[in-house]
Each structure stands twice: as C-alpha cells, then as structure tokens.
mmCIF file of N, CA and C in Angstrom:
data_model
loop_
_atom_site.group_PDB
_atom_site.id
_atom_site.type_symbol
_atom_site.label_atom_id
_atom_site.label_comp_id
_atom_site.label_asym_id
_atom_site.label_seq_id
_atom_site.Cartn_x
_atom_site.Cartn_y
_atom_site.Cartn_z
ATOM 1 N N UNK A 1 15.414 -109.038 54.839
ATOM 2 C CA UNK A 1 15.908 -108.483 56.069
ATOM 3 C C UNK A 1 17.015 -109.345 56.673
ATOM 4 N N UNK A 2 17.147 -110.518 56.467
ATOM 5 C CA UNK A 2 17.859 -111.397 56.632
ATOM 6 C C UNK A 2 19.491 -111.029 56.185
ATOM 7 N N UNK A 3 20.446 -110.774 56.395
ATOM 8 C CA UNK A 3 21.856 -111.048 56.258
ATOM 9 C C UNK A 3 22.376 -112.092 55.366
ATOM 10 N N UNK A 4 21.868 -113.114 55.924
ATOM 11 C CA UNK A 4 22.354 -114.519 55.646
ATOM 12 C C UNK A 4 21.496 -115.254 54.725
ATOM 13 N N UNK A 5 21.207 -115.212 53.479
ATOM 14 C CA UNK A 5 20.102 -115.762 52.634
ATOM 15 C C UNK A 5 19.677 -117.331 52.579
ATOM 16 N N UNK A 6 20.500 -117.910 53.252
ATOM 17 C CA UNK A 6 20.098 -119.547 53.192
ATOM 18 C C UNK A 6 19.034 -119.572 54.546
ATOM 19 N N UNK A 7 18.791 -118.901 55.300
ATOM 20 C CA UNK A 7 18.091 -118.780 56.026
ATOM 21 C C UNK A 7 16.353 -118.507 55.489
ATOM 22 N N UNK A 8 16.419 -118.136 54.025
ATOM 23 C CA UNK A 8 15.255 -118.133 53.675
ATOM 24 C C UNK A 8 14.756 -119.604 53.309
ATOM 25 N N UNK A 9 16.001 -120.446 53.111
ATOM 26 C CA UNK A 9 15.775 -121.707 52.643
ATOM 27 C C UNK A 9 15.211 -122.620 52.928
ATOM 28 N N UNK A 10 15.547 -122.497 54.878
ATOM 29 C CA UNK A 10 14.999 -123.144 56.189
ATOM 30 C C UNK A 10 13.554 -122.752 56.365
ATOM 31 N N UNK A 11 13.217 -121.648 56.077
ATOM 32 C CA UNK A 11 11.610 -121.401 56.737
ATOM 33 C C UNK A 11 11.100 -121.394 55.891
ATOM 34 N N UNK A 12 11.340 -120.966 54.240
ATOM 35 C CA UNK A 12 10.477 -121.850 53.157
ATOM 36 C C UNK A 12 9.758 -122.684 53.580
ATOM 37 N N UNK A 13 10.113 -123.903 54.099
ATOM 38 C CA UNK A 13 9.627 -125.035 53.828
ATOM 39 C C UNK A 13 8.706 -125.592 55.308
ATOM 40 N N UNK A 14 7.321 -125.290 55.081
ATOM 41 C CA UNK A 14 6.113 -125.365 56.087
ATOM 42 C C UNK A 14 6.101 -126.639 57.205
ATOM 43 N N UNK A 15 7.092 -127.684 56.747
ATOM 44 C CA UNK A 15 6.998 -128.766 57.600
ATOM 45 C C UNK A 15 8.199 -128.523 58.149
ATOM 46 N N UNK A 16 8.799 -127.078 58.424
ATOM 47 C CA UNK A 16 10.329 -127.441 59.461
ATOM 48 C C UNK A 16 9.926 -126.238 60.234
ATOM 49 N N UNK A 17 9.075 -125.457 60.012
ATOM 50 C CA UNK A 17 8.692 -124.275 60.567
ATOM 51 C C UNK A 17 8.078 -124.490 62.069
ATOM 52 N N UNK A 18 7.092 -125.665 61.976
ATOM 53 C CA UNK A 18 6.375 -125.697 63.263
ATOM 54 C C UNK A 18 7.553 -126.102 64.260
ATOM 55 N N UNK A 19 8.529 -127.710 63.780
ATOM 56 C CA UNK A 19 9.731 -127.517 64.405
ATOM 57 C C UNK A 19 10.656 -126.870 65.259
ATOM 58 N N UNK A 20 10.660 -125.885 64.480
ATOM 59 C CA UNK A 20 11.476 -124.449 65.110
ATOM 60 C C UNK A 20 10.845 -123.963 65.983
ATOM 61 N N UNK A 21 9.319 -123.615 65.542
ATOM 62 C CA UNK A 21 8.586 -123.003 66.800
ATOM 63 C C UNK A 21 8.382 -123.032 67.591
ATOM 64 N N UNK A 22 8.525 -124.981 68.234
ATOM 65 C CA UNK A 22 8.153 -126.087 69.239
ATOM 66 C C UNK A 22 9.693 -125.856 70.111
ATOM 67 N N UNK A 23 10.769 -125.687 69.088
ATOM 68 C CA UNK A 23 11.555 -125.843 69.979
ATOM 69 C C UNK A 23 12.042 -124.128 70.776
ATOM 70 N N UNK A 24 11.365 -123.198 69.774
ATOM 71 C CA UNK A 24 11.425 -121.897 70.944
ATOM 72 C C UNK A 24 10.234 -121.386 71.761
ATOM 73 N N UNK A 25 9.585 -122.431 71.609
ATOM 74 C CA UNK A 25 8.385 -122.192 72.575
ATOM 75 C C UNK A 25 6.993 -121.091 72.101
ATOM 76 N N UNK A 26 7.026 -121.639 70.646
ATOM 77 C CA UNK A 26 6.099 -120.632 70.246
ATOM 78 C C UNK A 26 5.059 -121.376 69.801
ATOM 79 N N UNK A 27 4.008 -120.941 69.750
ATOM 80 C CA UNK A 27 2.450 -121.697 69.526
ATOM 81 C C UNK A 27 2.214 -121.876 67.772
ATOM 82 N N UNK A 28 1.836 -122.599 67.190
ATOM 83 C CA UNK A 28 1.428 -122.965 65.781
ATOM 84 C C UNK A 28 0.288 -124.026 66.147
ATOM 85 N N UNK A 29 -0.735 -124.060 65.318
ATOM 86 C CA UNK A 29 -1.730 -124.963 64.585
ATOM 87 C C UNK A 29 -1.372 -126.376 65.062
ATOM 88 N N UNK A 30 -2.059 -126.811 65.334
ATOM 89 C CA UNK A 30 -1.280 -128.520 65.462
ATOM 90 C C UNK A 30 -1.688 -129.238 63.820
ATOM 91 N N UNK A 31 -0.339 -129.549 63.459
ATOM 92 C CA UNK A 31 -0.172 -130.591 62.667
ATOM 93 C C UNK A 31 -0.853 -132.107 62.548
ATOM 94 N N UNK A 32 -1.669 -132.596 61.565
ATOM 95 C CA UNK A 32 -2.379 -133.745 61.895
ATOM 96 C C UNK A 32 -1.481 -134.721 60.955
ATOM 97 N N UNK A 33 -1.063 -134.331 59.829
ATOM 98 C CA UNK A 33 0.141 -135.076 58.837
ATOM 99 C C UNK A 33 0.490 -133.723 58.089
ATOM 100 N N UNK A 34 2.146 -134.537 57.718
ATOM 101 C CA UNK A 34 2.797 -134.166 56.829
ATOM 102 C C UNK A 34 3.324 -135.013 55.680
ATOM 103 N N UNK A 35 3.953 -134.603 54.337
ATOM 104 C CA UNK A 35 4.363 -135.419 53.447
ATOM 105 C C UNK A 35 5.300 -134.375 53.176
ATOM 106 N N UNK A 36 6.653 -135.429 52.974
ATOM 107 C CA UNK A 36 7.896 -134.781 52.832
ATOM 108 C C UNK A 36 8.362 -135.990 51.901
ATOM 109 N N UNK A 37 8.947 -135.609 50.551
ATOM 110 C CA UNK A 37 8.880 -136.447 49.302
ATOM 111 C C UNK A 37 8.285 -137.760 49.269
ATOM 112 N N UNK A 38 7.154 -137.356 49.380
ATOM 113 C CA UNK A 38 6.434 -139.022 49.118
ATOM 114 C C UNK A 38 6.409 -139.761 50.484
ATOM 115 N N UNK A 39 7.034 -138.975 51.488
ATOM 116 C CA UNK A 39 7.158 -140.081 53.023
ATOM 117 C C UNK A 39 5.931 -139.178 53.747
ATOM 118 N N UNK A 40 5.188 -139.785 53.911
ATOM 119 C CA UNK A 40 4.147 -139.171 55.047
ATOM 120 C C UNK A 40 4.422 -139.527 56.615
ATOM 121 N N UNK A 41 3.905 -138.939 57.414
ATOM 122 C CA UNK A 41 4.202 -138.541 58.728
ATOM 123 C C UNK A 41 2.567 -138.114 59.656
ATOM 124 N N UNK A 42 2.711 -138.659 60.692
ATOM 125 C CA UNK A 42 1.279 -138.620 61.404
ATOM 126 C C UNK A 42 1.830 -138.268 62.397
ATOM 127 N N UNK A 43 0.928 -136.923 63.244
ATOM 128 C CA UNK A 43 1.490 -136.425 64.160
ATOM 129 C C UNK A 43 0.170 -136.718 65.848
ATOM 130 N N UNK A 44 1.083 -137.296 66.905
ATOM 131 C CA UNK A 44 0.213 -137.651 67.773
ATOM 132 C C UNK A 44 1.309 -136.896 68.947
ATOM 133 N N UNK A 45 2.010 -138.494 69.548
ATOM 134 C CA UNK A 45 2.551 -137.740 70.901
ATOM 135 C C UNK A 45 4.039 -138.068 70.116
ATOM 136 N N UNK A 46 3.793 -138.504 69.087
ATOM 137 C CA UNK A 46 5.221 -138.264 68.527
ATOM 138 C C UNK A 46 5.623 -139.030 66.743
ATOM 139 N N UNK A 47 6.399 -138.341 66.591
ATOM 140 C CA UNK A 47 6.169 -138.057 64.804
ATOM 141 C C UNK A 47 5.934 -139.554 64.400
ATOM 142 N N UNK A 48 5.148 -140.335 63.744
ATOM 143 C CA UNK A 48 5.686 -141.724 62.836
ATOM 144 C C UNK A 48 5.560 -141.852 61.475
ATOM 145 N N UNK A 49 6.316 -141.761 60.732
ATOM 146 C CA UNK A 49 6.208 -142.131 59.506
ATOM 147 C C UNK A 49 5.001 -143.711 59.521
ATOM 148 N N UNK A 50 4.000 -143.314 58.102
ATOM 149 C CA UNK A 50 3.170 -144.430 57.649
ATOM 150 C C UNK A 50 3.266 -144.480 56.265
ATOM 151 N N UNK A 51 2.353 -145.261 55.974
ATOM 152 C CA UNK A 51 2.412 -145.700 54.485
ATOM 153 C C UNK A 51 1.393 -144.848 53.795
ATOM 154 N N UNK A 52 0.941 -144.360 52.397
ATOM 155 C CA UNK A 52 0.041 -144.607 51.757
ATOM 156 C C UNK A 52 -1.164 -144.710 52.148
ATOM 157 N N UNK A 53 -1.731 -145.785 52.300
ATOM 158 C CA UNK A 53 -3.088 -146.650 52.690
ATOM 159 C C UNK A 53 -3.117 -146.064 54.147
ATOM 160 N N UNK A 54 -2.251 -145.981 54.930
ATOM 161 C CA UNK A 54 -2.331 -145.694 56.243
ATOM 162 C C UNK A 54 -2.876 -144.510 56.453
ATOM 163 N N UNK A 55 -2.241 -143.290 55.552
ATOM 164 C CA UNK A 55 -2.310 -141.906 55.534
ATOM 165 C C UNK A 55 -4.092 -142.003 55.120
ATOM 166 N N UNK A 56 -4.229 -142.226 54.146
ATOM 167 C CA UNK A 56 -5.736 -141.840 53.323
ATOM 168 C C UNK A 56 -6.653 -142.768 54.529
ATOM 169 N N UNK A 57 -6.699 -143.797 54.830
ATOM 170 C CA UNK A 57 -6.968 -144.398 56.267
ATOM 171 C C UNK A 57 -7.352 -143.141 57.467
ATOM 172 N N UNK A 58 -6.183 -142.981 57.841
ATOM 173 C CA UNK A 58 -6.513 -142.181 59.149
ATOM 174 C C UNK A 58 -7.158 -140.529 58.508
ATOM 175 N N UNK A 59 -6.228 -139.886 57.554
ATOM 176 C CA UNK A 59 -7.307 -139.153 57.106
ATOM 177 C C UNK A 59 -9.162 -139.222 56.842
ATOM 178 N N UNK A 60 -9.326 -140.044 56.726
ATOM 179 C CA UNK A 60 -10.759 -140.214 56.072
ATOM 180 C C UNK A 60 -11.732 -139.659 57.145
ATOM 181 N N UNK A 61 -11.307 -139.551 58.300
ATOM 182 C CA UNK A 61 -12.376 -138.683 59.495
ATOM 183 C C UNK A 61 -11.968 -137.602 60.525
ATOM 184 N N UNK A 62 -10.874 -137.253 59.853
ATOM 185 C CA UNK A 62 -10.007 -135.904 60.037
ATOM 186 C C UNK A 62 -11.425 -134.639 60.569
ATOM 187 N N UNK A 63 -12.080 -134.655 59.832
ATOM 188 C CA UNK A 63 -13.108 -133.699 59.717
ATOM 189 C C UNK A 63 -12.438 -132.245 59.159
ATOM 190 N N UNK A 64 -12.313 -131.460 60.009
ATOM 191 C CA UNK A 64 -12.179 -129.814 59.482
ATOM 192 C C UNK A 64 -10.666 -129.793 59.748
ATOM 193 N N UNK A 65 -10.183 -129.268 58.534
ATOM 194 C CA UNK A 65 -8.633 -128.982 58.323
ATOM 195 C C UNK A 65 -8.384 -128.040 57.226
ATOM 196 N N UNK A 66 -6.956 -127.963 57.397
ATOM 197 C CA UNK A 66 -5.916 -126.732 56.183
ATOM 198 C C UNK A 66 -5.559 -127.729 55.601
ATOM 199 N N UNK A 67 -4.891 -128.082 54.462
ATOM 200 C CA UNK A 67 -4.032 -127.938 53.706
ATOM 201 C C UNK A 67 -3.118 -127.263 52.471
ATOM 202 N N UNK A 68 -1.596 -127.331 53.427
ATOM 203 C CA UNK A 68 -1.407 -126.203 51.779
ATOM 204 C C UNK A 68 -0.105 -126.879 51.906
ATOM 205 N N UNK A 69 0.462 -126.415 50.669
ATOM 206 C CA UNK A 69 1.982 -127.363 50.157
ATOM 207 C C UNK A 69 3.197 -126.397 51.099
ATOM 208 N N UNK A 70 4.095 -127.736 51.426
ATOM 209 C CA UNK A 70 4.577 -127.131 52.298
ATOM 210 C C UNK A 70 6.426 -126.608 51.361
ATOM 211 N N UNK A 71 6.454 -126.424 50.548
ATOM 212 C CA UNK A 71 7.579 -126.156 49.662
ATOM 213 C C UNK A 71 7.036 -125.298 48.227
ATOM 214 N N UNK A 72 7.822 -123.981 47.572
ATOM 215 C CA UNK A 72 7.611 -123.711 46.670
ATOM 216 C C UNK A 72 6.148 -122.979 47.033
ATOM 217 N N UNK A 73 5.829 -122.316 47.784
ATOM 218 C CA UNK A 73 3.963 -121.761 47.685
ATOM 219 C C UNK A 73 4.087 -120.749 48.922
ATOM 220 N N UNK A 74 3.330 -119.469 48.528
ATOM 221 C CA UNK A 74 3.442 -118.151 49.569
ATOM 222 C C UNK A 74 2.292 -117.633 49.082
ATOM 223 N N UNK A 75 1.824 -117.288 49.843
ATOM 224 C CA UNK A 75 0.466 -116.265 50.132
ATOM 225 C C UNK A 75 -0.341 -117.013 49.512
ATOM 226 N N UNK A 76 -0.479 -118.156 50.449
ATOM 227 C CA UNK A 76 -1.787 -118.823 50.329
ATOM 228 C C UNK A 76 -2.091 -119.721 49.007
ATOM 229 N N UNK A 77 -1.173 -119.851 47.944
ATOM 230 C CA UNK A 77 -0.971 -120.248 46.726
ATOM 231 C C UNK A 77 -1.178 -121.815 47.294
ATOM 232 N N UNK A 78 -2.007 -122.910 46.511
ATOM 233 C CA UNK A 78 -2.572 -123.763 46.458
ATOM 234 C C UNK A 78 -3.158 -124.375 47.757
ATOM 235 N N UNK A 79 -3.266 -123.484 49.198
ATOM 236 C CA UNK A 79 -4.361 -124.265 50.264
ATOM 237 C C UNK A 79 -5.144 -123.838 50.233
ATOM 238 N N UNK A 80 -5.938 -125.296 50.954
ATOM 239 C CA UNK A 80 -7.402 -125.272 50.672
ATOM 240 C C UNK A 80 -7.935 -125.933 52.146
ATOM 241 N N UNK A 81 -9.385 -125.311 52.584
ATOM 242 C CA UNK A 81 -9.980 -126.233 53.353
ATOM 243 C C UNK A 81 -10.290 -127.858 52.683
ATOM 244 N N UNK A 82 -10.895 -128.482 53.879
ATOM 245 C CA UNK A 82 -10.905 -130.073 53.458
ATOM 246 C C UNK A 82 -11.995 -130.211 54.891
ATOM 247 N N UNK A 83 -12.706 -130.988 55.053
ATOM 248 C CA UNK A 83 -13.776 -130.997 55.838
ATOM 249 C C UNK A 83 -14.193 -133.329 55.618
ATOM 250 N N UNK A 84 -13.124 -133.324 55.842
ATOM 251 C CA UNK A 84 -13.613 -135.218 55.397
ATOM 252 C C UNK A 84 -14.375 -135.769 56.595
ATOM 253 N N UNK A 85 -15.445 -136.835 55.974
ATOM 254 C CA UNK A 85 -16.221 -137.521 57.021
ATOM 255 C C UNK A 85 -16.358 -138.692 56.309
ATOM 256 N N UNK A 86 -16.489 -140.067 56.856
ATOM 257 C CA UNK A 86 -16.454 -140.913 56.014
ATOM 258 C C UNK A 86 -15.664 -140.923 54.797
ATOM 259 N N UNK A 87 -14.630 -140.836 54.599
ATOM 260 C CA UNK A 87 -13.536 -140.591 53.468
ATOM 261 C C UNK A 87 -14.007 -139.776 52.287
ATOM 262 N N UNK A 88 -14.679 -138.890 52.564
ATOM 263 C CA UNK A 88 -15.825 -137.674 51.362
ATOM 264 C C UNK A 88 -15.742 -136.205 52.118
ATOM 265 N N UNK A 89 -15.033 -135.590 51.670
ATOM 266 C CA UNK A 89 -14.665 -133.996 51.769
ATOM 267 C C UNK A 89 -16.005 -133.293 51.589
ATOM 268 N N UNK A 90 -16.632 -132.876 52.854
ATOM 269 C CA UNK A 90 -18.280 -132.461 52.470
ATOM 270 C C UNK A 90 -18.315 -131.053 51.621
ATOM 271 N N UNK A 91 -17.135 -130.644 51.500
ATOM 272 C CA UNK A 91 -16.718 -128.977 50.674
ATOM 273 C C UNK A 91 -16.688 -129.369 49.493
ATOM 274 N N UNK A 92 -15.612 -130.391 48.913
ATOM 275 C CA UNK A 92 -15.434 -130.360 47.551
ATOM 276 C C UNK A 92 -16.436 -131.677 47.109
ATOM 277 N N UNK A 93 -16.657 -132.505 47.902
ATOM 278 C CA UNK A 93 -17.528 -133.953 47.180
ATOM 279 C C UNK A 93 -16.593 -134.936 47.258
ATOM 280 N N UNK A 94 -15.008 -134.207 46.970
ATOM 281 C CA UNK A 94 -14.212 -135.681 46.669
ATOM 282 C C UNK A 94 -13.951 -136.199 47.470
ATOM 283 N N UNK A 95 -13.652 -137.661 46.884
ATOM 284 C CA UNK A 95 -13.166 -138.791 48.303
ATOM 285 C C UNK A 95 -11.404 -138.595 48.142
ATOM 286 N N UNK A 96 -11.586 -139.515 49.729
ATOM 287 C CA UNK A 96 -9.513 -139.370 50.262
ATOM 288 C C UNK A 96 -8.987 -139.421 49.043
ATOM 289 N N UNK A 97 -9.106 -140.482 48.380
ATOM 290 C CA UNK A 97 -7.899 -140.777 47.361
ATOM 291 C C UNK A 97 -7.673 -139.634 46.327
ATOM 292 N N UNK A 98 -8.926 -139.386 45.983
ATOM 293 C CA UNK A 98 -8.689 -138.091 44.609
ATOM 294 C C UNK A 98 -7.667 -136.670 45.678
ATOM 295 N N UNK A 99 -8.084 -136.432 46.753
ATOM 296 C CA UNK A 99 -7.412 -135.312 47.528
ATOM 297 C C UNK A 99 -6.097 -135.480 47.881
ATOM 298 N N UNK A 100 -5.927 -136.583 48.052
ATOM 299 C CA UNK A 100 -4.342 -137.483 48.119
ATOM 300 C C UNK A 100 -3.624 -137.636 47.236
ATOM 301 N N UNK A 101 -4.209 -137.588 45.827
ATOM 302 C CA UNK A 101 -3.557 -137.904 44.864
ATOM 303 C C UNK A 101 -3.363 -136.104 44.632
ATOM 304 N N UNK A 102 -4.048 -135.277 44.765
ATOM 305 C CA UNK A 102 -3.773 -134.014 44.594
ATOM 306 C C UNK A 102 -3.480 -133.277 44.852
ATOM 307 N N UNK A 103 -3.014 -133.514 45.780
ATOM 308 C CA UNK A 103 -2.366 -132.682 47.389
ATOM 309 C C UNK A 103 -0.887 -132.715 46.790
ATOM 310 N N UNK A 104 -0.212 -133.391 46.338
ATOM 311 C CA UNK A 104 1.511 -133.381 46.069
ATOM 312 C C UNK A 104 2.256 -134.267 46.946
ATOM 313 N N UNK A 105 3.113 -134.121 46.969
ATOM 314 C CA UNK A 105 4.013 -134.662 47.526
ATOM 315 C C UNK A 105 4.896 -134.382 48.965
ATOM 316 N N UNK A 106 4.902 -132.963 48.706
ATOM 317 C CA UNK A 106 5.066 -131.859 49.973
ATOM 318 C C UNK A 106 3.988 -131.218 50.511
ATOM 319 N N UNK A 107 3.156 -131.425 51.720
ATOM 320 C CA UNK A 107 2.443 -130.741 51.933
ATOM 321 C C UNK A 107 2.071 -130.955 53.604
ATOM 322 N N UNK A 108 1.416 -130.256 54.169
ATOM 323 C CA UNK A 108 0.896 -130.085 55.748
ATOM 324 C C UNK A 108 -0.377 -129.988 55.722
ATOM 325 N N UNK A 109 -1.150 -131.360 56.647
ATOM 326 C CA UNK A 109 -2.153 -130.878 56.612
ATOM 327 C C UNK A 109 -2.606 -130.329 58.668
ATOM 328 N N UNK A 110 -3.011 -129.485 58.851
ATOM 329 C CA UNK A 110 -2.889 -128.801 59.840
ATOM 330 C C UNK A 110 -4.567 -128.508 60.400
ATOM 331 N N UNK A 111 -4.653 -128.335 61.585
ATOM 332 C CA UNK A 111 -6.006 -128.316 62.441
ATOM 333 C C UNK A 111 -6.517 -126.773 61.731
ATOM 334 N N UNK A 112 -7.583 -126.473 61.652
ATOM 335 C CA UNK A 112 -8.151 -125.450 61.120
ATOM 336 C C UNK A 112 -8.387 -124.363 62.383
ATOM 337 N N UNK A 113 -8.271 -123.415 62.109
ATOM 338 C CA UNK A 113 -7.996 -122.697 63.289
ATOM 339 C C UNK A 113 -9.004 -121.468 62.971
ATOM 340 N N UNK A 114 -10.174 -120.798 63.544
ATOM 341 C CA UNK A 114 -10.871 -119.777 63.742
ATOM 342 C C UNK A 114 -10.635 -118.230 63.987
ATOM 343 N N UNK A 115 -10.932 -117.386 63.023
ATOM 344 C CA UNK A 115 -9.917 -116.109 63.476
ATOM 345 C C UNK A 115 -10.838 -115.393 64.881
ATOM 346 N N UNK A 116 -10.392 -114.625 65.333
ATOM 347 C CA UNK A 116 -11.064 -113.963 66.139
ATOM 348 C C UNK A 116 -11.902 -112.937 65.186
ATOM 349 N N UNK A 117 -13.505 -112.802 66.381
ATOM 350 C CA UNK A 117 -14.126 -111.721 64.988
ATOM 351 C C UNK A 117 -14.123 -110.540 64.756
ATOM 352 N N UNK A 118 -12.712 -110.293 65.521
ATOM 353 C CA UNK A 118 -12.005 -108.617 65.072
ATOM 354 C C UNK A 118 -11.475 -108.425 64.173
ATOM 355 N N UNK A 119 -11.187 -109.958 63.333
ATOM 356 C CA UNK A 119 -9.582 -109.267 62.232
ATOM 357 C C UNK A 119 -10.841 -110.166 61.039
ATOM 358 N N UNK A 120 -12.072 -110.210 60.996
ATOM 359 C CA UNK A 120 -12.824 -110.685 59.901
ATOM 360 C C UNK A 120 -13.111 -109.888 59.073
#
C-alpha cells in the first residue's frame, strides 16, 4: 500500500518500530532489552547499551516476557514466551545463557501483554 517501498525497510525492523510509536504518541508493550548486531540495550528511563554478562545478568529475573527477532521474521516466525526466575525459564527448563545464545543477534525482548477475553 505503500508508494514508497523503502518504507517497508524502516518498520521491518521491531527495534525502530516502538521508536516511531513513542515519538507519535502511540502505545506499544514496553521493551525490557533489545539486541541490535550483537550490541544489547536495556530499557529503563532511558536507553543504555550493556555488555553480554550484563544482559544475561539482568535478564535472569525478568520473569514473564515475549521474545521474537526483531529483523527478517513476520507472523510470529521464531517468538517465543520466556518466563525466567532465578536464571531458569520455568516454560522451557533452559537457563539465561542457552536462551541468549539462541535468541540471535537481532531481537526484542518485550513485557508480555494479556489479550482481552473477547478476541481469545
């Protein structure tokens, strides 16, 4: 529907989307991290890039969350819930590091959000 096709290029990509939304005043999920080639990002009262160790760190008691890759993936193609307590995902069993290591490189992990129980 778009005119202008590089415009599909921009909203592709799940970690520039909330961006946009914030800055027209539209509501999205709150963001808890992102990873944008290998640089991770922790989101509080304002963006900071961390390390590695830092990320799987503060993840480890996240509790209930989304993740899905934020480049290359539509209709739901590789996210998954994640539920961590003590650095152990009570859904899948695995600990931070195996989910970290499998998550990619591009990806959002985002507050889990409840549908209303009309559209279930």
């Amino acid at each position: 529907m778009n005119r202008n096709e590089l415009y599909v290029d921009v909203f592709a990509d799940k970690n520039i989307t909330p961006m946009i939304a914030k800055a027209n005043e539209i509501k999205t999920p709150k963001s808890f991290f992102s990873c944008v080639y290998c640089v991770y990002w922790v989101y509080r009262d304002e963006n900071n890039m961390i390390t590695t160790n830092e990320f799987e760190k503060q993840m480890s008691n996240i509790g209930l969350a989304f993740v899905k890759p934020s480049i290359d993936s539509s209709g739901g193609q590789g996210c998954f819930s994640i539920n961590l307590v003590n650095g152990i995902d009570t859904i899948s069993g695995k600990v931070v590091s195996d989910i970290s290591n499998e998550i990619g490189s591009n990806f959002v992990i985002k507050k889990m959000i409840k549908c209303h129980k009309s559209i279930l």
